[in-house]
PDB file of N, CA and C in Angstrom:
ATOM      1  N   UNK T   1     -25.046  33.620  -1.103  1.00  0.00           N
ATOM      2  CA  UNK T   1     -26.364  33.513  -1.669  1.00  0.00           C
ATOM      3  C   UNK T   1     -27.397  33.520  -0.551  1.00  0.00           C
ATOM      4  N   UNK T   2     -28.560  34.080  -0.810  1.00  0.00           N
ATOM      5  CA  UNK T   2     -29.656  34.366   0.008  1.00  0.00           C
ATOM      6  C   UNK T   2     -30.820  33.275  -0.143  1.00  0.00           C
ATOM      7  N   UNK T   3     -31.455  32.845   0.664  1.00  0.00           N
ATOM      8  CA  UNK T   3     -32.980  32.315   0.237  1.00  0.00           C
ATOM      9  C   UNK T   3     -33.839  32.835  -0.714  1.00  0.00           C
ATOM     10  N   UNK T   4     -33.535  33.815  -1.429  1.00  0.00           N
ATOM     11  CA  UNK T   4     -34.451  34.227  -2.192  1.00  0.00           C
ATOM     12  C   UNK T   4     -33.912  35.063  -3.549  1.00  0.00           C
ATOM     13  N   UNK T   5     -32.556  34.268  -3.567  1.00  0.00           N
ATOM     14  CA  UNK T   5     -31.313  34.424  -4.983  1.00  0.00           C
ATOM     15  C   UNK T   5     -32.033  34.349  -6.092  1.00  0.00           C
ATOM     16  N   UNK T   6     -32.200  35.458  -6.957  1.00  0.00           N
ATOM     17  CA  UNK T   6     -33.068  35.748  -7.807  1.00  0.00           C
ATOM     18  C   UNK T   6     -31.592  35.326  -9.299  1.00  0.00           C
ATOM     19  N   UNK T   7     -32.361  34.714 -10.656  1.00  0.00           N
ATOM     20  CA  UNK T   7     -31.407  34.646 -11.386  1.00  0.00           C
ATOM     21  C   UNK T   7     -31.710  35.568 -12.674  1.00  0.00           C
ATOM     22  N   UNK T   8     -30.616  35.966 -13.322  1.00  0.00           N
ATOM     23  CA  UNK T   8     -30.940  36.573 -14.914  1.00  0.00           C
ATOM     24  C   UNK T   8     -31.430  36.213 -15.767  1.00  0.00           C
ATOM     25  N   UNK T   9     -32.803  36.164 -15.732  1.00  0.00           N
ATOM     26  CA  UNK T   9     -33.147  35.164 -17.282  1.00  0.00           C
ATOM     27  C   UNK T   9     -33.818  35.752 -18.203  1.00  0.00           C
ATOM     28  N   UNK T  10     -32.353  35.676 -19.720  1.00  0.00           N
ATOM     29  CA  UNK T  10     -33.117  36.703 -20.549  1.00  0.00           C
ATOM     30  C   UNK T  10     -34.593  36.671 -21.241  1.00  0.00           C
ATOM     31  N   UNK T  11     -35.297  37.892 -21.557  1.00  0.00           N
ATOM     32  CA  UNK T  11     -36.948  37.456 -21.141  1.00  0.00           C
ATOM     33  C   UNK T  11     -37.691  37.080 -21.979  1.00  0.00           C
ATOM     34  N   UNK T  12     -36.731  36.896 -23.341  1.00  0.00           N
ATOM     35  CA  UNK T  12     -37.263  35.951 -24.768  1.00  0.00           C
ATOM     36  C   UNK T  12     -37.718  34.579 -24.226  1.00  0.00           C
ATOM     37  N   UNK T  13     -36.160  34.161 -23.488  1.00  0.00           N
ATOM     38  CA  UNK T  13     -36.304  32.614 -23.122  1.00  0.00           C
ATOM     39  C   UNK T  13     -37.460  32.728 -21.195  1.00  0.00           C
ATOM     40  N   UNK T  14     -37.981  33.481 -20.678  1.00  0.00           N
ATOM     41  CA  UNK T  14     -38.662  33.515 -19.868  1.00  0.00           C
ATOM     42  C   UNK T  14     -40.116  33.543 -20.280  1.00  0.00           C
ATOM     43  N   UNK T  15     -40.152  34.239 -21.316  1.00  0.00           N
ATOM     44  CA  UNK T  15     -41.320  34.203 -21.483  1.00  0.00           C
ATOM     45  C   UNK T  15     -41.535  32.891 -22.669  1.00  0.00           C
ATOM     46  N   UNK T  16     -41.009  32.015 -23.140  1.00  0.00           N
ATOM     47  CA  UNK T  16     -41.194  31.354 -24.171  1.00  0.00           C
ATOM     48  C   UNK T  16     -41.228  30.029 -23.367  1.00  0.00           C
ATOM     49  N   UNK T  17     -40.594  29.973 -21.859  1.00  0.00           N
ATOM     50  CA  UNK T  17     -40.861  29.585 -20.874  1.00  0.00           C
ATOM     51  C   UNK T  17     -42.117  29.101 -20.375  1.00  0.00           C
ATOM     52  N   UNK T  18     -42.469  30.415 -19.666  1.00  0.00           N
ATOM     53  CA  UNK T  18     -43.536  30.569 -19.262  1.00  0.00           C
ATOM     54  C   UNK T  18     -44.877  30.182 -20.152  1.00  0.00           C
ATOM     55  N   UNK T  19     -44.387  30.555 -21.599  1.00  0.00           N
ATOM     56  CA  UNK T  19     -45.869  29.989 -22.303  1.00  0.00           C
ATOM     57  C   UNK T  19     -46.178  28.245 -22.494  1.00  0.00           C
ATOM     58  N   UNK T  20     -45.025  27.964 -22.660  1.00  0.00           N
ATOM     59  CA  UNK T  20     -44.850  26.582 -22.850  1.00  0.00           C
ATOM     60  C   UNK T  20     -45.405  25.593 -21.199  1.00  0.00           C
ATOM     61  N   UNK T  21     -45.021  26.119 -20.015  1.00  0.00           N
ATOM     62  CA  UNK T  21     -45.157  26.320 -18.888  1.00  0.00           C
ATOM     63  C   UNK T  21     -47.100  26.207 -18.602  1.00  0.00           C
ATOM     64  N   UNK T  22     -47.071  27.049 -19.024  1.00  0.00           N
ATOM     65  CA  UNK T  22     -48.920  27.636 -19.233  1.00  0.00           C
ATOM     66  C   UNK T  22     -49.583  26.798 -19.940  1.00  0.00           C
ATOM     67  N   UNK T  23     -49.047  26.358 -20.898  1.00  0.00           N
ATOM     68  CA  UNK T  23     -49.691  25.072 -22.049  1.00  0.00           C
ATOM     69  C   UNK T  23     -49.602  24.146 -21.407  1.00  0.00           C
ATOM     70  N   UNK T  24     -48.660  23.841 -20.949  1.00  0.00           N
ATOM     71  CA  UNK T  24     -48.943  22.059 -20.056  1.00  0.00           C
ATOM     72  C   UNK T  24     -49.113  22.467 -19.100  1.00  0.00           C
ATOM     73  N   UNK T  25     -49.406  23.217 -18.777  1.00  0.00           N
ATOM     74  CA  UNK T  25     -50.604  23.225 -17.090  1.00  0.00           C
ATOM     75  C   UNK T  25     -49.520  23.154 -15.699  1.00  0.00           C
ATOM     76  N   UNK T  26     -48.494  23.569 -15.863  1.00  0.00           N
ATOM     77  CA  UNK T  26     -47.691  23.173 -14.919  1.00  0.00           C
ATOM     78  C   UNK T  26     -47.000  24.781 -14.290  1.00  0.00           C
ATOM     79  N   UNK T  27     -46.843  24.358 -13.233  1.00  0.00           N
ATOM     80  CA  UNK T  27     -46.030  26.185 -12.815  1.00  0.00           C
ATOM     81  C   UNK T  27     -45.019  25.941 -13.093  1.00  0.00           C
ATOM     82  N   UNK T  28     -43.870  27.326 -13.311  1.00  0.00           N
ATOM     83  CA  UNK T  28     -43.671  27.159 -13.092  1.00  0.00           C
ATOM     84  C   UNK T  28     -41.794  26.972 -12.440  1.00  0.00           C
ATOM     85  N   UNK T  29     -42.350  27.263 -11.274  1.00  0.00           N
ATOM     86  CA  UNK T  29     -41.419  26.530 -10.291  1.00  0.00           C
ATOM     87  C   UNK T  29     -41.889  25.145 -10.041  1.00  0.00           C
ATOM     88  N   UNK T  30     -42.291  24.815 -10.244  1.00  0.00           N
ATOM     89  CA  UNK T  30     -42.300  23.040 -10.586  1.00  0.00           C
ATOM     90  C   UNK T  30     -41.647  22.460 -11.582  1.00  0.00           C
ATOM     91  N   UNK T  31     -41.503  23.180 -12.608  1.00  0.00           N
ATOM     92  CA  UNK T  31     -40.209  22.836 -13.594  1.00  0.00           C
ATOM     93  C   UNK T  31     -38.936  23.278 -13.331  1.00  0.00           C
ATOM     94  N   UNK T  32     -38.504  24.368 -12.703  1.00  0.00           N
ATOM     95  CA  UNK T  32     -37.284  24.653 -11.810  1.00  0.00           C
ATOM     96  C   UNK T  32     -36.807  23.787 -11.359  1.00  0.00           C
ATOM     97  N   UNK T  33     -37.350  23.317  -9.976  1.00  0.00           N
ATOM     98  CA  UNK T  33     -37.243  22.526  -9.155  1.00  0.00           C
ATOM     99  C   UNK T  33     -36.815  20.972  -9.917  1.00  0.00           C
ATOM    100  N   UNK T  34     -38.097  20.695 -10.637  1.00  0.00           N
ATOM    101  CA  UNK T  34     -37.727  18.985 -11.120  1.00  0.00           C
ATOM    102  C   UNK T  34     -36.230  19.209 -11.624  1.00  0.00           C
ATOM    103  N   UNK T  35     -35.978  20.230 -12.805  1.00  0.00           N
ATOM    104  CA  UNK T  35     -35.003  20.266 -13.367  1.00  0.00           C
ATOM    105  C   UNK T  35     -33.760  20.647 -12.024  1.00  0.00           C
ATOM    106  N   UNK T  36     -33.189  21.201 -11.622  1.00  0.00           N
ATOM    107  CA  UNK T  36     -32.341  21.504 -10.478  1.00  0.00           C
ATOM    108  C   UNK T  36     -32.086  20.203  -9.718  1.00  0.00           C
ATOM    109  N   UNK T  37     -33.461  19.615  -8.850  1.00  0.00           N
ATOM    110  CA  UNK T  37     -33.057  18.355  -8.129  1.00  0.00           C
ATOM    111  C   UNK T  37     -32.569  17.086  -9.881  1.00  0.00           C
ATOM    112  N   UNK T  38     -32.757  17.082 -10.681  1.00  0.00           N
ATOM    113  CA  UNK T  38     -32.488  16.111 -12.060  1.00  0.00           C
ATOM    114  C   UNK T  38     -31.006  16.407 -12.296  1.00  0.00           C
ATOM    115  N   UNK T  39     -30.574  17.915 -12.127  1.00  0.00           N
ATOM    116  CA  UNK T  39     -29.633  18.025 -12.260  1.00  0.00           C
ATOM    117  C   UNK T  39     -28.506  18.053 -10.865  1.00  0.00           C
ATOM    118  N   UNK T  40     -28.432  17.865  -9.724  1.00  0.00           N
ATOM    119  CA  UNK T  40     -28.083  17.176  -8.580  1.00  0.00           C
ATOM    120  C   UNK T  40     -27.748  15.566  -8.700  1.00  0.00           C
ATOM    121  N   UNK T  41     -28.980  15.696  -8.824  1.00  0.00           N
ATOM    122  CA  UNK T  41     -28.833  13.911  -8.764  1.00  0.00           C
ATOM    123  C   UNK T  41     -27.722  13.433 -10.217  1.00  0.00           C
ATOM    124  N   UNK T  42     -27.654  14.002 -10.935  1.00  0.00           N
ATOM    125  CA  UNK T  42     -26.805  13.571 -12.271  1.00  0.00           C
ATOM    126  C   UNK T  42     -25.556  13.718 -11.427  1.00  0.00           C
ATOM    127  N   UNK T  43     -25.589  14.798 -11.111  1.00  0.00           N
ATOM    128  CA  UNK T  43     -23.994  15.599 -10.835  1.00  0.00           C
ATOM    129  C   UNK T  43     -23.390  14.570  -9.726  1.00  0.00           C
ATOM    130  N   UNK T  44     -24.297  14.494  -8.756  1.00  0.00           N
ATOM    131  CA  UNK T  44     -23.746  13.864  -8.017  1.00  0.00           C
ATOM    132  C   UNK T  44     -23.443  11.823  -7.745  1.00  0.00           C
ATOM    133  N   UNK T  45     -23.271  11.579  -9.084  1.00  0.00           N
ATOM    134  CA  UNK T  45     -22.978  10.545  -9.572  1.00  0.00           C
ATOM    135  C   UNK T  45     -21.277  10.360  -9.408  1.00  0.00           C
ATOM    136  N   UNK T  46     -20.796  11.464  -9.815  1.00  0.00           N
ATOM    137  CA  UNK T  46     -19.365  11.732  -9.550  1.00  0.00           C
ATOM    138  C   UNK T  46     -18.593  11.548  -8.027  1.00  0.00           C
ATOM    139  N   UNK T  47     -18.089  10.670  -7.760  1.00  0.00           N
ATOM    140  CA  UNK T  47     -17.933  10.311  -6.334  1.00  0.00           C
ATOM    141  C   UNK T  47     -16.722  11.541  -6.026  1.00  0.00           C
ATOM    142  N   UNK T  48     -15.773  12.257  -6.940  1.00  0.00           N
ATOM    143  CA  UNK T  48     -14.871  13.230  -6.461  1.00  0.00           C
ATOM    144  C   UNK T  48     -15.731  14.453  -6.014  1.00  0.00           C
ATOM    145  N   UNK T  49     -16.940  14.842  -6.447  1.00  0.00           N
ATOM    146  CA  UNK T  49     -17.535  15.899  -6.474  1.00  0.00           C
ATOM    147  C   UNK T  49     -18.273  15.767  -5.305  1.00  0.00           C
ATOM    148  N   UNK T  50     -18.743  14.437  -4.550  1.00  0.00           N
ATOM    149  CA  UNK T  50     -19.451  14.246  -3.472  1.00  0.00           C
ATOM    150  C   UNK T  50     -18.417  14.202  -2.860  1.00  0.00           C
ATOM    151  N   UNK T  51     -17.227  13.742  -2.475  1.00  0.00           N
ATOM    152  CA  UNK T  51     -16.210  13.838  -2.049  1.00  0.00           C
ATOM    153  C   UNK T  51     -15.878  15.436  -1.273  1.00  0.00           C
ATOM    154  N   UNK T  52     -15.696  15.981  -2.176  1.00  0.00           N
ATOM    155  CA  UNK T  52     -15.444  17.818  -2.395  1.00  0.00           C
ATOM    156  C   UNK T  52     -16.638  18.262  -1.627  1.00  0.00           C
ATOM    157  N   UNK T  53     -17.978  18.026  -1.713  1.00  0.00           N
ATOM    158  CA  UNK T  53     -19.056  18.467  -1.124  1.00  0.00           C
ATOM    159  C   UNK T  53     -18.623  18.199   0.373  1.00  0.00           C
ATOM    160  N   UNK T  54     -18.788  16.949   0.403  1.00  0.00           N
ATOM    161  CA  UNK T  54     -18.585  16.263   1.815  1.00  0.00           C
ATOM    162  C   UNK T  54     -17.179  17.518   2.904  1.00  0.00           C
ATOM    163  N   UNK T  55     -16.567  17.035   2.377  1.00  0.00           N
ATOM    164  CA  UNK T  55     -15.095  18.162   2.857  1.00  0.00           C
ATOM    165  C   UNK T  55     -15.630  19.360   3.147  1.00  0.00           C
ATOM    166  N   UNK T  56     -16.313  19.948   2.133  1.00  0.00           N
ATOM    167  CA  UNK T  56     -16.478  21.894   2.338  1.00  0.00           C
ATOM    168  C   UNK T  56     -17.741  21.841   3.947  1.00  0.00           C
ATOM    169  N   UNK T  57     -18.751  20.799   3.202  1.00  0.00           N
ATOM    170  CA  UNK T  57     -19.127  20.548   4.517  1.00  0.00           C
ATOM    171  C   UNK T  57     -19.014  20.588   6.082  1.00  0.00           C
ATOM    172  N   UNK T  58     -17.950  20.133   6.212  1.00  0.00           N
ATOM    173  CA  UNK T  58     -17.049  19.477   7.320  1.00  0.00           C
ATOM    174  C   UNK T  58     -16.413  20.634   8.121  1.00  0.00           C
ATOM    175  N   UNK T  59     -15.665  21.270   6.339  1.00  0.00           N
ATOM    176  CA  UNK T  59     -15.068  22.656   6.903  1.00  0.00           C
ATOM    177  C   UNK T  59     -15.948  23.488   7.310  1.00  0.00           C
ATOM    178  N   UNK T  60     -16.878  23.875   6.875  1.00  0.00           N
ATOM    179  CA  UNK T  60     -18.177  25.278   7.314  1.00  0.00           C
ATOM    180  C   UNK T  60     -18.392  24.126   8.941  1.00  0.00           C
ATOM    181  N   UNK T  61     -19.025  23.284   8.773  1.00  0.00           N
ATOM    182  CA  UNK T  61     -19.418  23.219  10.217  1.00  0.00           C
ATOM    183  C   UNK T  61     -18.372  23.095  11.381  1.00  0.00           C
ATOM    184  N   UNK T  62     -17.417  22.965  11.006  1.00  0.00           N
ATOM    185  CA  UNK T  62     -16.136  22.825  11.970  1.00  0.00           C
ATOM    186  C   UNK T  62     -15.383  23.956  12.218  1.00  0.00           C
ATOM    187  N   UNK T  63     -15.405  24.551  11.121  1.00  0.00           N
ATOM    188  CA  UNK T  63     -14.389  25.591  10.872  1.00  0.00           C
ATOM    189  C   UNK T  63     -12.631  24.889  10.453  1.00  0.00           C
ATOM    190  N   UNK T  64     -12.598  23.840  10.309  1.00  0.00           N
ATOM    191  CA  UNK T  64     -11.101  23.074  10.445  1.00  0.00           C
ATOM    192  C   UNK T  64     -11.265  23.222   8.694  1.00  0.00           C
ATOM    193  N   UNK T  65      -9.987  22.731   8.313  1.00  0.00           N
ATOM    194  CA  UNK T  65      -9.512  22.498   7.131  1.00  0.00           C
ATOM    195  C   UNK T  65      -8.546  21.636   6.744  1.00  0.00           C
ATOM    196  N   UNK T  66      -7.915  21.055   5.855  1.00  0.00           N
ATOM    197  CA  UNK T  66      -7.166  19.734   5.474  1.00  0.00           C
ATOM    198  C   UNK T  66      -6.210  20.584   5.031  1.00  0.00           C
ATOM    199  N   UNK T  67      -4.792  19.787   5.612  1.00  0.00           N
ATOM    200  CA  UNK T  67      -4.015  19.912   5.378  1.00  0.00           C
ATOM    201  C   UNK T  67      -3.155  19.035   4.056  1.00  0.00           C
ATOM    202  N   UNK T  68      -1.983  19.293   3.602  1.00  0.00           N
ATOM    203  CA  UNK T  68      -1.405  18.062   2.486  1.00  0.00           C
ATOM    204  C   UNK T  68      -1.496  16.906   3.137  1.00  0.00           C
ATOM    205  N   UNK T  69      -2.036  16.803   4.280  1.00  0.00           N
ATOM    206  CA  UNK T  69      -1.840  15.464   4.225  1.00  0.00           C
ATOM    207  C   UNK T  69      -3.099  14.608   4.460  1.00  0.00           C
ATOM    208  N   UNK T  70      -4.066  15.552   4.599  1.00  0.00           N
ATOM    209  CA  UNK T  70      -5.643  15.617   4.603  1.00  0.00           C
ATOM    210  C   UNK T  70      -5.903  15.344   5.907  1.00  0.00           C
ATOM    211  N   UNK T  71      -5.533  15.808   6.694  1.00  0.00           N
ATOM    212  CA  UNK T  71      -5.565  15.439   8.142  1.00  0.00           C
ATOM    213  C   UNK T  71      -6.832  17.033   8.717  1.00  0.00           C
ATOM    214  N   UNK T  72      -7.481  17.115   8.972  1.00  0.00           N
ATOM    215  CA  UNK T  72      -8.188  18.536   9.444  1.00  0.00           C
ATOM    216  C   UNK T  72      -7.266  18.891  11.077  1.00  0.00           C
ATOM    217  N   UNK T  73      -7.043  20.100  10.867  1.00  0.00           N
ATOM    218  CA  UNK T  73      -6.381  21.011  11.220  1.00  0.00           C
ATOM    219  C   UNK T  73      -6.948  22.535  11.273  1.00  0.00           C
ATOM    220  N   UNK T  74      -6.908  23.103  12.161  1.00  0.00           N
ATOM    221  CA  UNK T  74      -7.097  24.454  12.734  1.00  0.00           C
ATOM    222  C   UNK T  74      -6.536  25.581  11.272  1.00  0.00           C
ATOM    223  N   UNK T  75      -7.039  26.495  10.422  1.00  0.00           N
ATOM    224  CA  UNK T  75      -6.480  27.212   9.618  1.00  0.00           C
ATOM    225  C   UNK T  75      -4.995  28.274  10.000  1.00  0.00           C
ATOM    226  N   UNK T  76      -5.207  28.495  10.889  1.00  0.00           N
ATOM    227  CA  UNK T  76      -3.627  28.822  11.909  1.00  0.00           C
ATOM    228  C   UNK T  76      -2.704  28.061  11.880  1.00  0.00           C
ATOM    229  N   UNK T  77      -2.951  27.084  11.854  1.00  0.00           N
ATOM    230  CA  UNK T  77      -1.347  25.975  11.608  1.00  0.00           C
ATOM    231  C   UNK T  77      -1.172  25.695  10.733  1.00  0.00           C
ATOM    232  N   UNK T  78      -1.571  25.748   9.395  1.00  0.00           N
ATOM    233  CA  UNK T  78      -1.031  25.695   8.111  1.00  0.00           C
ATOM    234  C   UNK T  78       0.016  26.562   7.890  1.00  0.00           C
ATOM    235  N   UNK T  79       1.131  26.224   7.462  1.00  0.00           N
ATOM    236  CA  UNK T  79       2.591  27.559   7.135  1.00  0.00           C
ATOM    237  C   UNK T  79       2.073  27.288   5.804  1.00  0.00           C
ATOM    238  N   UNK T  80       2.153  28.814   5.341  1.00  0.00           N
ATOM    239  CA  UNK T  80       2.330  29.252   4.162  1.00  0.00           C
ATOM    240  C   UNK T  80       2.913  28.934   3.232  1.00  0.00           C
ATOM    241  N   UNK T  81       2.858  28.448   1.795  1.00  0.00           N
ATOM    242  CA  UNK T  81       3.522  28.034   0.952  1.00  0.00           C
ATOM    243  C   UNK T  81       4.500  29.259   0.360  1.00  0.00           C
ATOM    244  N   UNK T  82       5.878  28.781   0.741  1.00  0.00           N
ATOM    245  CA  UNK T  82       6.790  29.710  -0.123  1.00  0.00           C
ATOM    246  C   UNK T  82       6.851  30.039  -1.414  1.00  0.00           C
ATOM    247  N   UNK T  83       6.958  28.891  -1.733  1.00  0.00           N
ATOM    248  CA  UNK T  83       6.510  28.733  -3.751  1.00  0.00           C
ATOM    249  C   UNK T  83       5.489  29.544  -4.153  1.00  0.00           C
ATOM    250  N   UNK T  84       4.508  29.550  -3.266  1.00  0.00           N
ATOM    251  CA  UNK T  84       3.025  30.483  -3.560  1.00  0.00           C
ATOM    252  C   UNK T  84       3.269  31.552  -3.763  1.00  0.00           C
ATOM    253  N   UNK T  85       2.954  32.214  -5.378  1.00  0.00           N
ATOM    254  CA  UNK T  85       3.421  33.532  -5.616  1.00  0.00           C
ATOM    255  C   UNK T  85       2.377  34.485  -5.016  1.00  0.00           C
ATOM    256  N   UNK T  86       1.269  33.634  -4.453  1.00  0.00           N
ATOM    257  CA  UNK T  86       0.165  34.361  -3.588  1.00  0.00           C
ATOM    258  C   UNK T  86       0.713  35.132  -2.203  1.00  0.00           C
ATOM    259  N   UNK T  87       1.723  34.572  -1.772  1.00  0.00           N
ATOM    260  CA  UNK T  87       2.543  34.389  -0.180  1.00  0.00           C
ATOM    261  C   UNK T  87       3.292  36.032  -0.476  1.00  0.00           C
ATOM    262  N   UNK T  88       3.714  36.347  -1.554  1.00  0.00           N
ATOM    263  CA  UNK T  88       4.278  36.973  -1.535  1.00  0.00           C
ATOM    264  C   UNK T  88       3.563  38.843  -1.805  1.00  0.00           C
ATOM    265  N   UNK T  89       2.510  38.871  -1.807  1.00  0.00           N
ATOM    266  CA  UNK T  89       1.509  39.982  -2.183  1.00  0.00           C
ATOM    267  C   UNK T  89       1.501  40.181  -1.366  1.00  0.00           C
TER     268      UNK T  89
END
């Protein structure tokens, strides 16, 4: 995704949006926004999901990754799962 990730919004509900938007005086990307950070803050009530955030985190800035035993580790030293019918493609 880019800084400037544009989304599909079909243009019944954009423009029915926008008028409602226009009536209370508000832009808007000011209703985007409230709604998006409203919906963050809900989401991230879930301590597995901040959890999961935290980790991917860790990994992008490190480049390391967890192993089964959650230990971070270099992606090169992980052996391949045999069982993984992925392993085998």
């Amino acid at each position: 995704m880019t800084p400037t990730t544009q989304f599909r919004i079909p243009s019944d509900l954009k423009s029915l949006f926008k008028d409602i938007c226009t009536y209370n005086n508000v832009s808007m990307c000011e209703v985007v926004i409230h709604q998006i950070q409203s919906y963050i803050h809900k989401q991230t009530r879930d301590q597995s999901l901040v959890r999961h955030l935290r980790v991917n985190e860790t990994s992008q800035q490190t480049g390391l990754v967890q192993d089964n035993r959650v230990t971070w580790v270099s992606p090169d030293s992980i052996e391949p799962d045999e069982n993984d019918w992925r392993s085998n493609l």
